[in-house]
XYZ file of C-alpha atoms in Angstrom:
670
model
C 0.229 -0.036 -0.174
C 1.631 3.070 -1.136
C 1.833 6.264 1.449
C 2.086 9.723 0.291
C 5.137 10.994 2.317
C 4.671 13.450 5.070
C 4.785 17.238 4.641
C 7.391 19.132 6.703
C 6.467 20.331 10.471
C 3.289 17.560 11.009
C 3.318 16.190 14.235
C 5.727 13.727 15.207
C 2.650 10.584 15.862
C 1.387 11.398 12.238
C 4.906 10.650 11.045
C 5.573 7.598 12.850
C 4.587 4.362 10.193
C 1.541 2.776 11.278
C 2.689 -0.122 13.269
C 1.390 -4.146 11.996
C -0.880 -4.130 15.887
C -2.350 -0.733 16.755
C -1.472 0.596 20.627
C -3.757 -0.531 22.734
C -5.896 2.326 23.704
C -8.063 2.045 27.204
C -10.853 3.952 25.675
C -12.086 1.500 23.031
C -12.258 -0.953 26.257
C -14.095 1.670 27.534
C -16.255 1.690 24.527
C -16.780 -1.588 24.368
C -18.144 -1.701 27.485
C -20.509 1.003 27.029
C -21.667 -1.289 24.016
C -22.001 -4.795 26.143
C -23.528 -2.871 29.169
C -25.901 -1.902 26.780
C -26.965 -4.571 24.760
C -27.093 -6.412 27.814
C -29.509 -4.220 29.678
C -31.549 -3.495 27.106
C -32.023 -7.899 26.945
C -32.373 -7.887 30.360
C -34.849 -4.747 31.069
C -35.954 -3.277 28.261
C -37.851 -0.262 29.454
C -35.071 0.960 30.713
C -32.799 1.136 27.255
C -35.098 0.986 24.741
C -31.880 1.419 21.878
C -29.778 -0.126 23.836
C -29.768 -2.554 21.341
C -27.379 -0.396 18.801
C -24.605 -1.199 20.714
C -24.306 -3.897 18.739
C -23.590 -1.762 15.891
C -21.117 0.032 17.980
C -18.654 -3.418 18.343
C -19.319 -3.538 14.486
C -17.462 -0.071 14.155
C -14.569 -1.324 16.584
C -14.341 -4.436 15.183
C -13.382 -2.829 11.571
C -11.389 0.099 12.874
C -8.829 -2.251 14.610
C -8.735 -5.107 12.056
C -8.327 -2.647 9.389
C -5.799 -0.979 11.046
C -3.868 -4.869 11.934
C -4.413 -5.469 7.807
C -2.592 -2.263 7.141
C 0.153 -1.985 9.118
C 0.718 -5.694 8.627
C 0.765 -4.678 4.557
C 2.789 -1.799 4.843
C 6.135 -3.614 6.826
C 5.491 -6.754 3.897
C 4.594 -9.268 7.007
C 1.072 -9.948 6.182
C -0.321 -13.522 5.836
C -3.037 -15.032 5.670
C -2.512 -18.251 8.200
C -1.365 -15.371 11.095
C -4.577 -13.688 10.620
C -6.612 -15.966 10.337
C -4.624 -17.938 13.339
C -5.220 -15.541 15.750
C -8.668 -14.979 14.625
C -9.211 -18.391 16.059
C -7.435 -18.045 19.070
C -9.384 -14.709 20.130
C -12.913 -16.201 19.047
C -12.706 -19.672 19.463
C -12.239 -20.044 23.369
C -14.897 -18.457 24.915
C -17.552 -19.710 21.891
C -16.897 -23.264 22.589
C -17.117 -22.910 26.025
C -20.815 -20.651 26.001
C -21.974 -23.578 23.446
C -20.410 -26.669 25.028
C -22.471 -24.947 28.104
C -26.078 -24.606 26.005
C -25.859 -27.393 25.051
C -25.801 -29.266 28.903
C -28.314 -27.862 30.116
C -30.320 -27.559 27.062
C -29.616 -31.876 27.537
C -31.617 -31.593 30.969
C -34.208 -28.283 30.779
C -35.453 -28.343 26.813
C -37.756 -30.620 24.855
C -37.241 -32.683 21.837
C -38.328 -29.622 19.657
C -36.319 -26.767 21.517
C -33.449 -29.247 22.024
C -33.265 -30.105 18.633
C -33.494 -25.723 17.544
C -30.768 -25.436 20.219
C -28.718 -28.298 17.559
C -29.237 -26.095 14.492
C -27.817 -22.793 15.932
C -24.977 -24.430 17.771
C -24.145 -25.509 14.163
C -24.733 -22.276 12.949
C -22.809 -20.296 15.488
C -20.047 -22.897 14.794
C -19.628 -21.831 11.142
C -20.620 -18.221 11.727
C -23.320 -18.264 9.466
C -26.183 -17.715 12.557
C -26.923 -14.611 11.027
C -28.115 -17.316 7.487
C -29.929 -19.909 9.715
C -32.357 -16.794 11.695
C -32.978 -15.047 8.206
C -36.115 -16.939 7.441
C -37.419 -17.875 10.868
C -39.091 -15.056 13.248
C -37.663 -11.499 13.693
C -34.947 -10.179 15.939
C -37.737 -8.440 18.264
C -40.277 -10.527 17.873
C -41.018 -12.335 21.237
C -40.149 -16.092 19.745
C -36.597 -14.539 19.781
C -36.731 -14.384 22.742
C -36.315 -18.460 23.394
C -33.478 -19.042 21.322
C -30.237 -19.237 23.452
C -28.077 -18.703 20.342
C -30.394 -15.787 19.033
C -27.177 -13.409 19.930
C -24.754 -14.702 17.158
C -25.874 -13.410 14.090
C -23.697 -10.963 15.082
C -20.303 -12.893 15.284
C -21.582 -14.165 12.060
C -21.866 -10.893 10.307
C -18.318 -10.277 11.831
C -16.112 -13.216 10.947
C -18.388 -13.262 7.590
C -16.551 -9.671 7.545
C -13.170 -10.982 8.855
C -13.479 -13.801 5.851
C -13.978 -11.818 2.791
C -12.585 -8.920 3.820
C -8.293 -9.518 4.187
C -9.028 -11.041 0.971
C -10.549 -7.761 -1.500
C -8.021 -5.480 0.760
C -4.983 -7.653 -0.689
C -5.955 -8.296 -3.662
C -6.650 -3.707 -4.285
C -3.574 -3.887 -2.592
C -1.302 -5.999 -5.079
C -2.905 -4.330 -8.097
C -2.513 -1.589 -7.130
C -5.699 0.353 -6.251
C -7.171 3.078 -4.136
C -8.271 1.131 -1.114
C -9.888 4.178 -0.516
C -12.485 4.283 -3.493
C -12.733 -0.163 -2.749
C -14.037 1.147 1.495
C -16.160 3.927 0.174
C -17.963 2.405 -3.413
C -18.557 -1.189 -1.059
C -19.574 1.165 1.644
C -21.978 2.900 0.082
C -23.327 0.289 -1.796
C -23.742 -1.578 1.653
C -25.908 1.085 2.831
C -27.998 1.751 -0.194
C -28.691 -2.303 0.276
C -29.583 -1.792 3.647
C -32.253 1.572 3.417
C -33.475 -0.420 0.621
C -34.200 -3.454 1.708
C -36.128 -2.404 5.090
C -39.078 -1.918 4.741
C -40.005 -4.722 2.177
C -37.347 -6.945 3.588
C -36.605 -6.023 7.612
C -36.047 -9.442 8.631
C -32.723 -9.912 5.449
C -31.609 -5.938 6.236
C -31.887 -7.434 9.733
C -29.449 -9.638 9.314
C -27.411 -10.154 6.358
C -23.903 -8.917 5.652
C -24.795 -7.045 2.343
C -27.238 -4.306 4.702
C -24.738 -4.650 7.257
C -21.199 -4.695 6.126
C -20.855 -0.786 6.255
C -20.778 -0.386 9.347
C -17.359 -1.988 9.565
C -16.656 -0.725 6.377
C -17.625 3.298 8.370
C -14.756 1.906 11.105
C -12.435 0.717 8.035
C -12.592 4.027 6.734
C -12.421 5.823 10.192
C -8.537 3.216 10.302
C -7.943 4.566 6.762
C -8.286 8.096 7.665
C -5.973 7.984 10.873
C -3.287 7.272 8.254
C -3.962 9.598 6.019
C -5.273 12.803 7.427
C -2.307 14.626 7.110
C -2.697 14.558 3.414
C -6.658 15.829 3.611
C -5.340 18.801 5.846
C -2.745 19.674 4.907
C -3.258 22.641 2.405
C -5.467 24.288 5.456
C -2.324 23.859 7.306
C 0.111 24.842 3.870
C -2.485 28.299 3.918
C -2.118 29.081 7.341
C -5.741 28.302 9.064
C -4.359 26.699 11.562
C -6.966 29.259 13.326
C -10.064 27.219 12.068
C -9.106 24.298 14.900
C -12.740 22.701 14.667
C -11.672 21.905 11.098
C -8.129 21.078 12.464
C -9.118 16.913 13.290
C -5.205 17.128 15.583
C -6.572 20.046 17.662
C -6.783 19.339 20.998
C -10.227 21.517 21.483
C -11.525 19.875 18.187
C -10.776 16.403 19.858
C -12.586 17.311 23.113
C -15.741 18.943 20.492
C -15.966 14.845 19.116
C -15.682 12.684 21.566
C -18.997 14.811 23.570
C -20.877 15.185 20.301
C -19.935 10.854 19.333
C -20.941 10.363 23.138
C -24.130 12.252 22.889
C -25.039 10.731 19.992
C -24.602 7.400 21.154
C -27.106 8.389 24.178
C -29.376 9.650 21.936
C -28.959 6.035 20.143
C -29.649 4.642 23.482
C -32.466 6.384 24.655
C -34.868 6.998 21.217
C -34.206 4.060 19.692
C -36.821 1.435 19.477
C -37.373 -2.239 18.100
C -40.636 -0.626 16.939
C -39.499 1.392 14.295
C -36.937 -0.093 11.307
C -33.717 -0.856 12.092
C -31.450 0.266 10.701
C -31.648 2.131 7.957
C -31.133 5.806 8.826
C -31.428 5.436 12.388
C -28.120 3.404 12.541
C -26.109 6.780 11.422
C -27.135 7.690 15.498
C -24.504 5.522 17.399
C -22.053 4.448 14.136
C -21.442 8.120 13.754
C -21.355 8.066 17.297
C -19.310 5.784 18.210
C -16.747 6.532 14.677
C -16.675 10.297 16.551
C -15.575 8.417 20.086
C -12.579 6.726 17.721
C -11.396 9.193 15.566
C -11.326 11.315 18.859
C -7.848 10.005 19.795
C -7.352 8.591 23.585
C -6.374 12.236 24.909
C -9.601 13.485 24.305
C -11.252 15.234 27.131
C -14.351 12.390 27.138
C -12.065 9.285 25.522
C -9.709 9.970 29.037
C -11.819 10.708 31.503
C -14.349 8.435 30.774
C -14.144 6.095 28.577
C -10.531 4.797 30.441
C -12.060 4.819 33.920
C -11.175 1.658 35.189
C -14.564 0.337 36.128
C -15.382 0.822 31.808
C -12.267 -0.419 30.666
C -12.308 -3.587 33.181
C -15.899 -4.660 31.434
C -14.512 -3.642 27.941
C -12.192 -6.596 28.590
C -14.996 -8.740 29.330
C -16.957 -7.405 26.712
C -16.360 -11.110 24.449
C -17.173 -13.406 27.076
C -20.111 -11.831 28.349
C -22.266 -10.810 24.808
C -21.382 -14.433 24.669
C -23.232 -15.817 28.756
C -25.385 -12.846 28.991
C -28.166 -13.543 26.306
C -28.710 -17.630 27.195
C -28.676 -16.917 30.539
C -31.664 -14.508 30.084
C -33.090 -16.951 26.768
C -32.758 -20.473 29.571
C -35.014 -17.705 31.611
C -37.116 -17.074 29.766
C -37.655 -20.930 28.949
C -37.501 -22.631 32.010
C -40.280 -19.354 32.948
C -42.561 -19.873 30.330
C -42.982 -15.619 29.880
C -40.200 -13.046 31.240
C -39.349 -13.842 34.171
C -38.927 -11.930 37.656
C -37.418 -8.667 37.320
C -35.084 -10.671 40.846
C -34.519 -13.395 38.267
C -33.365 -11.184 34.768
C -30.782 -9.165 37.376
C -29.401 -12.558 38.700
C -28.542 -13.816 35.309
C -27.237 -10.676 34.896
C -24.740 -10.752 37.641
C -24.006 -14.822 36.819
C -23.289 -13.293 33.168
C -20.576 -11.166 34.657
C -18.851 -13.489 36.961
C -19.053 -15.961 34.143
C -17.348 -13.656 32.117
C -14.237 -12.690 34.536
C -14.176 -16.442 35.061
C -13.885 -16.919 31.479
C -11.662 -14.368 30.847
C -8.925 -15.270 32.923
C -8.410 -18.740 32.733
C -9.190 -19.455 29.026
C -9.441 -16.514 26.674
C -5.763 -15.194 28.019
C -3.835 -18.729 28.722
C -4.793 -19.483 24.671
C -5.032 -16.035 23.400
C -0.744 -15.335 22.999
C 0.734 -16.551 20.215
C 3.293 -18.824 22.743
C 2.756 -22.440 20.616
C 0.402 -20.875 18.645
C 0.322 -23.737 15.802
C -1.047 -26.352 18.699
C -3.939 -24.107 19.821
C -5.212 -23.510 16.504
C -5.577 -26.844 16.228
C -6.701 -27.674 19.293
C -9.144 -24.932 19.402
C -9.656 -25.972 15.810
C -10.904 -29.468 17.113
C -12.809 -28.330 19.638
C -15.365 -26.598 17.121
C -15.959 -29.039 14.875
C -16.358 -31.353 17.751
C -19.409 -28.629 19.183
C -20.464 -28.274 16.148
C -20.964 -32.089 15.311
C -22.849 -32.103 18.363
C -25.334 -29.656 17.205
C -25.267 -31.991 14.017
C -26.530 -34.498 15.674
C -29.373 -33.301 17.753
C -30.644 -31.895 14.585
C -30.264 -35.880 13.213
C -31.864 -36.705 16.305
C -34.618 -34.719 16.493
C -33.727 -33.545 19.667
C -32.864 -36.934 21.788
C -36.390 -37.600 22.157
C -35.643 -40.422 24.711
C -33.376 -38.116 27.172
C -34.069 -38.616 30.721
C -37.123 -37.408 33.065
C -37.576 -34.312 30.715
C -38.305 -36.372 28.168
C -40.517 -38.563 29.305
C -43.028 -35.644 30.214
C -42.381 -34.287 27.526
C -44.295 -37.275 25.857
C -47.546 -35.954 26.667
C -47.859 -33.173 24.657
C -46.441 -34.606 21.457
C -49.323 -34.721 19.040
C -52.312 -37.446 19.049
C -51.537 -38.788 15.717
C -50.091 -42.686 17.230
C -49.318 -45.063 14.755
C -52.800 -46.814 14.747
C -54.314 -43.213 13.801
C -52.316 -43.157 10.621
C -53.024 -46.064 9.466
C -56.642 -45.378 9.983
C -57.096 -42.135 8.654
C -55.050 -43.465 4.945
C -57.971 -46.162 5.630
C -60.793 -43.339 6.056
C -59.013 -41.126 3.491
C -59.347 -43.840 0.744
C -63.594 -45.063 1.307
C -64.421 -41.308 1.398
C -61.633 -40.368 -2.091
C -60.046 -37.966 0.360
C -56.421 -37.090 -2.269
C -55.201 -34.088 -0.506
C -53.143 -33.309 2.750
C -55.754 -30.803 3.587
C -58.856 -33.770 3.596
C -58.094 -35.201 6.542
C -60.764 -38.090 7.954
C -60.571 -40.029 11.173
C -63.279 -43.617 11.718
C -63.164 -45.513 14.488
C -63.642 -48.705 12.830
C -63.038 -48.359 8.840
C -64.853 -51.065 7.942
C -68.024 -49.693 9.222
C -69.990 -47.303 8.500
C -70.120 -44.070 10.871
C -72.897 -43.210 13.139
C -71.115 -40.143 14.813
C -69.650 -37.075 13.195
C -67.335 -34.908 15.143
C -65.599 -32.408 12.655
C -64.138 -29.199 12.974
C -60.868 -27.958 12.906
C -57.397 -29.323 15.404
C -59.902 -28.468 18.773
C -62.382 -30.900 17.523
C -58.762 -33.595 16.732
C -57.685 -33.086 19.970
C -60.964 -34.881 21.420
C -61.348 -37.109 19.010
C -59.201 -39.925 22.100
C -61.676 -39.537 24.615
C -64.666 -38.919 22.045
C -64.123 -42.116 20.345
C -63.808 -44.303 23.901
C -67.265 -42.202 24.617
C -68.977 -43.106 21.406
C -67.018 -46.934 20.973
C -68.817 -47.830 24.441
C -72.427 -47.089 22.865
C -71.479 -49.193 20.196
C -71.524 -46.124 17.822
C -68.913 -45.831 15.198
C -66.990 -41.920 15.730
C -66.204 -40.029 12.572
C -63.648 -37.099 12.573
C -63.248 -34.861 10.125
C -60.469 -31.916 10.048
C -60.836 -28.685 7.876
C -60.703 -24.849 9.087
C -64.419 -23.153 10.250
C -66.988 -26.282 9.946
C -69.997 -23.626 8.903
C -71.274 -24.025 5.758
C -71.162 -20.009 3.205
C -67.931 -18.987 5.420
C -65.302 -17.986 2.338
C -62.793 -20.419 1.048
C -60.399 -17.853 0.169
C -57.163 -18.980 -0.523
C -56.861 -21.683 2.962
C -56.426 -24.631 2.036
C -58.351 -26.470 4.375
C -60.920 -24.299 4.071
C -61.214 -25.609 0.711
C -61.846 -29.127 1.509
C -64.842 -27.515 4.084
C -67.595 -26.964 1.494
C -67.190 -30.905 0.575
C -66.868 -32.141 4.366
C -70.101 -30.497 5.360
C -71.305 -32.249 2.155
C -71.299 -35.293 3.669
C -71.797 -34.546 7.417
C -75.521 -33.887 5.512
C -75.950 -36.396 3.195
C -74.330 -39.172 5.346
C -77.751 -41.538 6.023
C -76.316 -43.482 8.348
C -74.540 -40.474 10.700
C -77.028 -39.508 13.596
C -74.996 -37.333 15.849
C -72.783 -33.845 14.650
C -70.725 -32.426 17.507
C -69.014 -28.964 15.813
C -66.012 -27.977 17.961
C -63.737 -24.934 16.906
C -61.194 -22.740 18.083
C -63.229 -20.087 16.263
C -65.944 -18.163 19.061
C -68.404 -16.887 17.696
C -69.196 -13.210 18.318
C -71.209 -11.346 17.314
C -68.953 -7.764 17.194
C -67.441 -7.285 14.178
C -68.394 -7.854 10.265
C -66.156 -10.984 10.511
C -67.930 -11.844 13.926
C -71.206 -11.418 12.371
C -70.365 -13.293 8.878
C -69.541 -16.459 10.807
C -72.533 -16.434 13.417
C -74.952 -15.568 10.568
C -72.460 -19.313 8.559
C -73.065 -20.941 11.889
C -77.041 -20.787 12.328
C -77.518 -21.375 8.918
C -74.860 -24.759 9.493
C -77.233 -25.885 12.240
C -80.615 -25.139 10.454
C -79.882 -27.276 7.556
C -77.794 -30.014 9.993
C -81.071 -30.183 12.180
C -83.460 -30.077 8.754
C -81.268 -33.154 7.408
C -81.926 -34.968 11.123
C -79.614 -34.993 12.944
C -79.302 -34.425 16.616
C -76.445 -31.527 17.337
C -73.765 -30.945 20.150
C -72.094 -27.375 20.116
C -68.311 -28.150 22.325
C -67.780 -25.020 23.720
C -63.939 -24.740 22.987
C -61.372 -25.615 26.267
C -59.414 -22.664 27.596
C -56.637 -21.220 26.451
C -53.930 -21.004 29.222
C -52.058 -17.247 29.764
C -49.022 -19.832 30.344
C -46.703 -22.228 28.231
C -47.613 -25.291 29.883
C -44.791 -27.058 29.059
C -42.743 -24.721 31.671
C -44.503 -26.935 34.424
C -43.273 -30.563 33.696
C -39.002 -29.303 33.053
C -36.893 -31.479 36.186
C -40.199 -31.799 38.343
C -42.726 -29.690 37.735
C -40.774 -25.883 37.802
C -42.931 -23.744 39.545
C -43.392 -19.935 39.411
C -45.288 -16.632 39.358
C -45.204 -17.181 35.774
C -46.210 -20.980 35.325
C -48.535 -20.426 38.368
C -47.206 -22.806 41.185
C -50.863 -24.879 40.913
C -50.073 -25.101 36.972
C -53.510 -23.647 36.565
C -54.675 -20.021 35.476
C -57.998 -18.422 36.900
C -61.867 -19.260 36.451
C -62.924 -16.105 36.798
C -59.782 -14.890 33.941
C -61.311 -17.734 31.901
C -64.821 -16.393 31.703
C -64.485 -12.745 31.447
C -62.069 -14.100 28.033
C -65.351 -16.189 26.919
C -67.571 -13.465 27.835
C -69.034 -12.483 24.964
C -68.967 -15.497 22.861
C -71.355 -17.137 25.910
C -73.573 -14.409 25.020
C -73.594 -14.855 21.375
C -73.931 -19.068 21.746
C -76.937 -18.212 24.308
C -78.696 -16.064 21.280
C -77.705 -18.702 18.709
C -78.961 -21.080 20.926
C -82.393 -19.688 21.851
C -82.833 -20.004 18.173
C -82.138 -23.577 17.637
C -83.196 -24.978 21.789
C -82.746 -28.819 20.176
C -79.348 -28.112 19.679
C -77.302 -29.396 22.728
C -74.241 -27.041 24.513
C -71.479 -28.772 26.312
C -69.048 -26.935 27.766
C -65.518 -28.418 27.210
C -64.451 -26.062 30.423
C -65.948 -28.076 32.404
C -63.933 -31.395 32.469
C -60.645 -28.779 33.376
C -61.754 -26.504 35.693
C -63.037 -26.227 38.664
C -65.139 -23.099 40.798
C -61.097 -20.833 41.676
C -59.027 -22.320 38.261
C -58.853 -24.062 35.282
C -55.718 -26.536 34.859
C -52.821 -27.660 32.864
C -51.526 -30.085 34.875
C -53.117 -33.196 37.164
C -51.536 -35.341 38.510
C -48.292 -34.698 37.546
C -49.348 -35.333 34.316
C -50.019 -32.010 31.413
C -52.897 -31.318 30.392
C -52.289 -29.434 26.937
C -49.746 -29.686 25.068
C -49.630 -25.925 24.617
C -51.258 -23.600 25.822
C -54.524 -24.057 23.655
C -54.862 -28.042 22.328
C -55.381 -30.733 25.056
C -52.474 -33.554 25.572
C -53.377 -37.259 25.410
C -54.708 -37.397 29.265
C -56.557 -33.868 28.700
C -58.630 -34.583 25.422
C -59.512 -37.592 27.860
C -60.520 -36.063 30.665
C -62.806 -33.943 28.463
C -64.201 -37.096 27.452
C -64.956 -37.766 31.268
C -66.782 -34.499 31.205
C -68.683 -35.539 28.389
C -70.355 -38.904 29.304
C -70.899 -37.205 32.754
C -72.694 -34.548 30.587
C -74.526 -37.326 27.893
C -75.492 -39.095 32.408
C -77.175 -35.673 33.496
C -79.350 -35.257 30.126
C -81.128 -38.809 30.164
C -78.375 -40.488 27.686
C -76.762 -43.429 28.605
């Protein structure tokens, strides 16, 4: 890389050649602390620092600045080596990362259900290969609630950094050897990336957040700053030669200019933390607040007032030194707490997780990072660390291939309760049922208790009919009847079909319900609550009225099954390692009956009005099998009654079937 001769009279520090590895700056460690602490506070207490997620963008600026400084110094000295560069990256990145990933797998083995453990394995593999951002691209967005239950979500940023470390040295060496202007390459790539960021933000928000194409401009902005730190004399030489030193704020080397930049930079970062919001698009233009603030702070240099007094403070420098392991540890601890608690953990739990992350980060820094980062025995360290990371990657891949190890200990034994109710005999039954009625589509689903006989009782509806099928089958079989279940979306005549493939099958299934002469009883069960308020609600209620009228006219006995309660917590949290109890999962794994009654009040009012028009229709309240006067249960006798917050488990299905049998006896049936 060709560097022009310095004009006479420049500051000696500006005349000195850039070292291969820049001198240590405590203020940059202070900046790391500002970045990581903002991210940690945002993740633990988002209302306290709504824009704290922008700390990651400050990390990008710092990384771009330092990596480019190292590369530029090595190229000037002629000592650059790809092997040496990547070996340093391995010794810097791998130790803490391999440790945290291994710890996540170990905890997940005891605490996660098979589907969760499988997803963790996928994200572990993505973390080891530094492609987490691509894995997360098509999953829910970073700011969605589901993201909080992904213990390795935060590795997306490490993926982008490592992708930069892989490709940028190649581009830089190519430009250097070909005599290309490094500044022009930097500016062109940064501008293109920034345009991708602006252009894709609203149309492709998830891709724009996770894609290196829309994020690399931040790293390149740091790299551009490193280039300017060496070449700044050429940009201001004309001003000095013209005798305009009085324009101190324009002179990057003046004390007043450095102080002004540092104050303004800190103010921009603070504004970003205070005013950015997850509800608005990000990064976009908003990312300029923290990134330009970081650029100003770095460019001000270690002698600027903010950098010298605030950022070089011992406390901030200490947090800066442990910033990488702190970033790695904090989110898994908070995320696992969220998973176990089945909701946002109490403030004291989140605070404890943060303190634990700080302690683990310090131990990781002292006992793992520092011993392995040095160049002594470098080849052996790199080989060992690479093998360790390959082993962790293989473990993650194994979890994916083995579906999250569904035969693990107590957690999984309990987890079998909330698996889908499609048993082996159900699958064969469904195949025979579909063949009998000529169903060719995946969306045309049916079960028949005895496929060789004509059905006599029909249970029709969506998944909230399917999760009653075991209990209904047991009851009707005992009465000498043959239960038939038809799965659709909204089992009402006249509901618009639209593009929903399940709803497209509804007219045919309703026609079968009307015309199958052997069917004497029809039970309707659906997750749809009938409420005559909105236009859609009125339309569904009108369709229900038409459905009841047509079924009764066809001579069918009709039973409407009110839906089961929808729990306000994730029931699986009740059985993690022996029914973990907390304020979030409710110590008795139940929700207040009054809360359920409030939620269904409008539905019950509407249904009461409908049934007054059709007194022949019988109403069965499925909640009667799950609720007493005070609460609606998610667990009974240590066994889950739900497989998620609104679908019954096999045991819950049978329990509601028992309640149905009691209801029938109370109403004069056998």
